[in-house]
Each structure stands twice: as structure tokens, then as C-alpha cells.
Coordinates of C-alpha atoms in Angstrom, one line a residue:
X1 CA 91.2 116.8 77.5
X2 CA 92.5 119.2 74.8
X3 CA 90.8 121.2 72.1
X4 CA 91.4 120.3 68.5
X5 CA 90.3 122.2 65.4
X6 CA 90.1 120.0 62.4
X7 CA 90.3 122.1 59.2
X8 CA 89.6 120.5 55.9
X9 CA 88.2 121.0 52.4
X10 CA 84.5 120.6 52.2
X11 CA 85.0 117.8 49.6
X12 CA 86.8 115.8 52.3
X13 CA 84.0 115.9 54.9
X14 CA 83.8 112.1 55.1
X15 CA 87.4 111.5 56.0
X16 CA 87.4 114.6 58.3
X17 CA 84.5 113.2 60.2
X18 CA 86.4 109.8 60.7
X19 CA 89.4 111.8 62.0
X20 CA 87.2 113.8 64.3
X21 CA 85.5 110.6 65.6
X22 CA 88.9 109.0 66.2
X23 CA 90.2 112.1 68.2
X24 CA 87.0 112.2 70.2
X25 CA 87.5 108.5 71.1
X26 CA 90.8 109.5 72.5
X27 CA 89.2 112.1 74.8
X28 CA 89.8 115.2 72.7
X29 CA 87.2 118.0 72.2
X30 CA 87.0 118.4 68.5
X31 CA 85.7 121.4 66.4
X32 CA 85.3 121.0 62.6
X33 CA 86.0 123.8 60.1
X34 CA 85.2 122.9 56.5
X35 CA 86.5 125.3 53.8
X36 CA 84.6 125.4 50.6
X37 CA 85.6 128.5 48.7
X38 CA 88.7 130.5 48.3
X39 CA 87.7 133.4 50.6
X40 CA 88.9 135.4 53.6
X41 CA 87.2 133.1 56.2
X42 CA 89.6 132.4 59.1
X43 CA 88.4 130.5 62.2
X44 CA 89.7 131.9 65.4
X45 CA 92.5 130.0 67.1
X46 CA 92.0 129.4 70.8
X47 CA 95.0 129.5 73.1
X48 CA 96.4 126.0 73.6
X49 CA 94.3 124.4 70.9
X50 CA 95.9 122.1 68.3
X51 CA 95.0 122.7 64.6
X52 CA 94.8 119.6 62.5
X53 CA 94.9 120.4 58.8
X54 CA 93.8 117.6 56.5
X55 CA 95.6 118.0 53.2
X56 CA 94.3 116.7 49.9
X57 CA 94.0 117.8 46.3
X58 CA 90.8 119.7 47.1
X59 CA 92.5 121.5 50.0
X60 CA 95.3 122.7 47.7
X61 CA 92.9 125.1 45.9
X62 CA 91.9 126.8 49.2
X63 CA 94.2 129.7 50.2
X64 CA 92.3 130.2 53.4
X65 CA 93.2 126.7 54.6
X66 CA 96.8 127.3 53.6
X67 CA 96.9 130.6 55.6
X68 CA 95.4 128.8 58.7
X69 CA 98.1 126.1 58.4
X70 CA 100.8 128.7 58.1
X71 CA 99.5 130.6 61.1
X72 CA 99.2 127.4 63.2
X73 CA 102.7 126.3 62.2
X74 CA 104.2 129.6 63.1
X75 CA 102.7 129.2 66.6
X76 CA 103.8 125.6 66.9
X77 CA 100.2 124.3 67.0
X78 CA 100.0 122.5 63.7
X79 CA 99.4 118.7 63.2
X80 CA 99.1 118.1 59.5
X81 CA 97.9 114.9 57.8
X82 CA 97.6 113.9 54.1
X83 CA 94.4 112.3 52.9
X84 CA 95.8 111.4 49.4
X85 CA 99.1 111.5 47.6
X86 CA 99.1 115.3 47.2
X87 CA 102.2 116.9 48.6
X88 CA 101.4 119.7 51.1
X89 CA 103.0 123.2 50.6
X90 CA 106.3 123.9 52.4
X91 CA 104.5 125.9 55.2
X92 CA 102.4 122.9 56.1
X93 CA 105.5 120.6 56.1
X94 CA 107.3 122.5 58.8
X95 CA 106.7 119.5 61.1
X96 CA 105.8 115.9 60.4
X97 CA 102.9 115.2 58.1
X98 CA 101.0 112.0 58.9
X99 CA 99.9 109.8 56.0
X100 CA 96.3 108.9 56.5
X101 CA 95.6 108.2 52.9
X102 CA 94.9 104.5 53.4
X103 CA 93.8 104.8 57.1
X104 CA 90.5 102.9 57.4
X105 CA 89.3 104.6 60.6
X106 CA 90.7 102.0 63.0
X107 CA 91.9 103.8 66.2
X108 CA 94.2 100.9 67.1
X109 CA 96.4 101.1 64.0
X110 CA 100.1 102.2 64.6
X111 CA 99.8 105.0 62.1
X112 CA 96.8 106.5 63.9
X113 CA 98.4 106.1 67.3
X114 CA 101.5 108.0 66.1
X115 CA 99.3 110.8 64.8
X116 CA 97.3 111.0 68.1
X117 CA 100.6 111.2 70.0
X118 CA 101.7 114.1 67.8
X119 CA 98.3 115.9 68.3
X120 CA 98.7 115.3 72.1
X121 CA 102.2 116.8 72.1
X122 CA 100.9 119.8 70.1
X123 CA 98.0 120.6 72.5
X124 CA 98.8 123.1 75.1
X125 CA 101.9 124.5 73.3
X126 CA 104.2 121.5 73.6
X127 CA 106.1 123.1 70.8
X128 CA 107.1 122.2 67.3
X129 CA 110.6 121.2 68.3
X130 CA 109.3 118.5 70.7
X131 CA 106.9 117.1 68.2
X132 CA 109.4 117.0 65.4
X133 CA 112.0 115.2 67.6
X134 CA 109.6 112.5 68.7
X135 CA 107.6 111.9 65.5
X136 CA 108.5 109.0 63.2
X137 CA 110.2 110.1 60.0
X138 CA 109.4 108.5 56.7
X139 CA 112.4 108.1 54.4
X140 CA 112.2 107.9 50.7
X141 CA 112.8 104.4 49.2
X142 CA 116.4 103.4 48.3
X143 CA 117.0 104.5 44.7
X144 CA 119.8 102.1 43.8
X145 CA 122.9 104.2 44.1
X146 CA 124.9 101.2 44.9
X147 CA 128.3 102.5 43.9
X148 CA 128.1 105.5 46.3
X149 CA 127.0 103.2 49.1
X150 CA 129.8 100.7 48.3
X151 CA 132.3 103.5 48.3
X152 CA 131.1 104.8 51.6
X153 CA 131.1 101.3 53.1
X154 CA 134.6 100.5 51.9
X155 CA 135.8 103.9 53.0
X156 CA 134.5 103.4 56.5
X157 CA 135.8 99.9 56.7
X158 CA 139.4 101.1 55.9
X159 CA 140.0 98.8 52.8
X160 CA 141.4 101.3 50.3
X161 CA 142.5 98.5 47.9
X162 CA 138.9 97.5 47.4
X163 CA 138.0 101.1 46.5
X164 CA 140.4 101.2 43.6
X165 CA 139.1 97.9 42.2
X166 CA 135.5 99.1 42.4
X167 CA 135.9 102.4 40.5
X168 CA 138.6 101.4 38.0
X169 CA 137.5 102.1 34.5

């Protein structure tokens, strides 16, 4: 059993409670830390504990939450998750950021299982490198640069004549 600190904006108390319940169902000891005002409040970080930062639009206005995330990331103990489409700041994106924006609280979903694995790897100082290497990566959608892809494909296949025909004015 590991200790997990779930940090969130006070406006996100409902989703934070669902996340905490899901982690408890997996055998984790969960502490909740709701941030409500931009102030100097900093919860203490216990040795070996994982810090789960739930990022949202409301969380973006809280520098205390951002400082906690930076501190946890520097120590390799951060597991970040998005609750909406807001992009977390670069300090929070040092590792993978789980997308829990449309997670309905089901602990048997693949997205939730991946997040729980990442939290488990982070508990006890498994390290940021291990968590990054094993976490799934979400790639941006294909933007339609078909000529560049065709050029690369033809270049790799060794048919130079096809290249000239493709890019001839």
C-alpha cells in the first residue's frame, strides 16, 4: 500500500473525490489537498508518497498548486492528470499527463488502469524515467502533410524516379 496526495482546485472537489475513491479501491492510502486561493499554503510531502495533481482551468489560477507540482516533478514523484481540455504548464508536463476529462469513474477502464499503473510506479521513488518509459504516449492527430510523408516513403523505398514525378512543378 502506498500513500498518495491528491492535489486539486477546490472547484474540482467532485472529480477529485472520484479519483481518490478509485485509488482507494486499488489499495492506496489517499490524502486530499484542495487549493482554493492563491496563497503560500504548501502541504508537506512525505518520503515515498506520490503526488497526483489534477489539472483544470480552475487549477491554472492557483500558483500554490503549480509550485507543489513543480516540487513533486523535481523529486520524480508527480503523476499529473487533466480534468478538462486545459493544457498544464511545462513543469507539470515533465512526465505523462493522463487525460481523465471524460473518465466516468469506472475503475475497469483502460485509461484509468494506465493512470493507476503510473501512480504505482511513482510511489516509493520508482523515478520519473521509469514512469515516462512505460507510460502510453498520445500523439497528435495526422495533419495531412501528405507530400512530406510520400517523399519519406519513396525515399525509404529507393524509388528515386517516383520522387521526381511527385514534386515536379
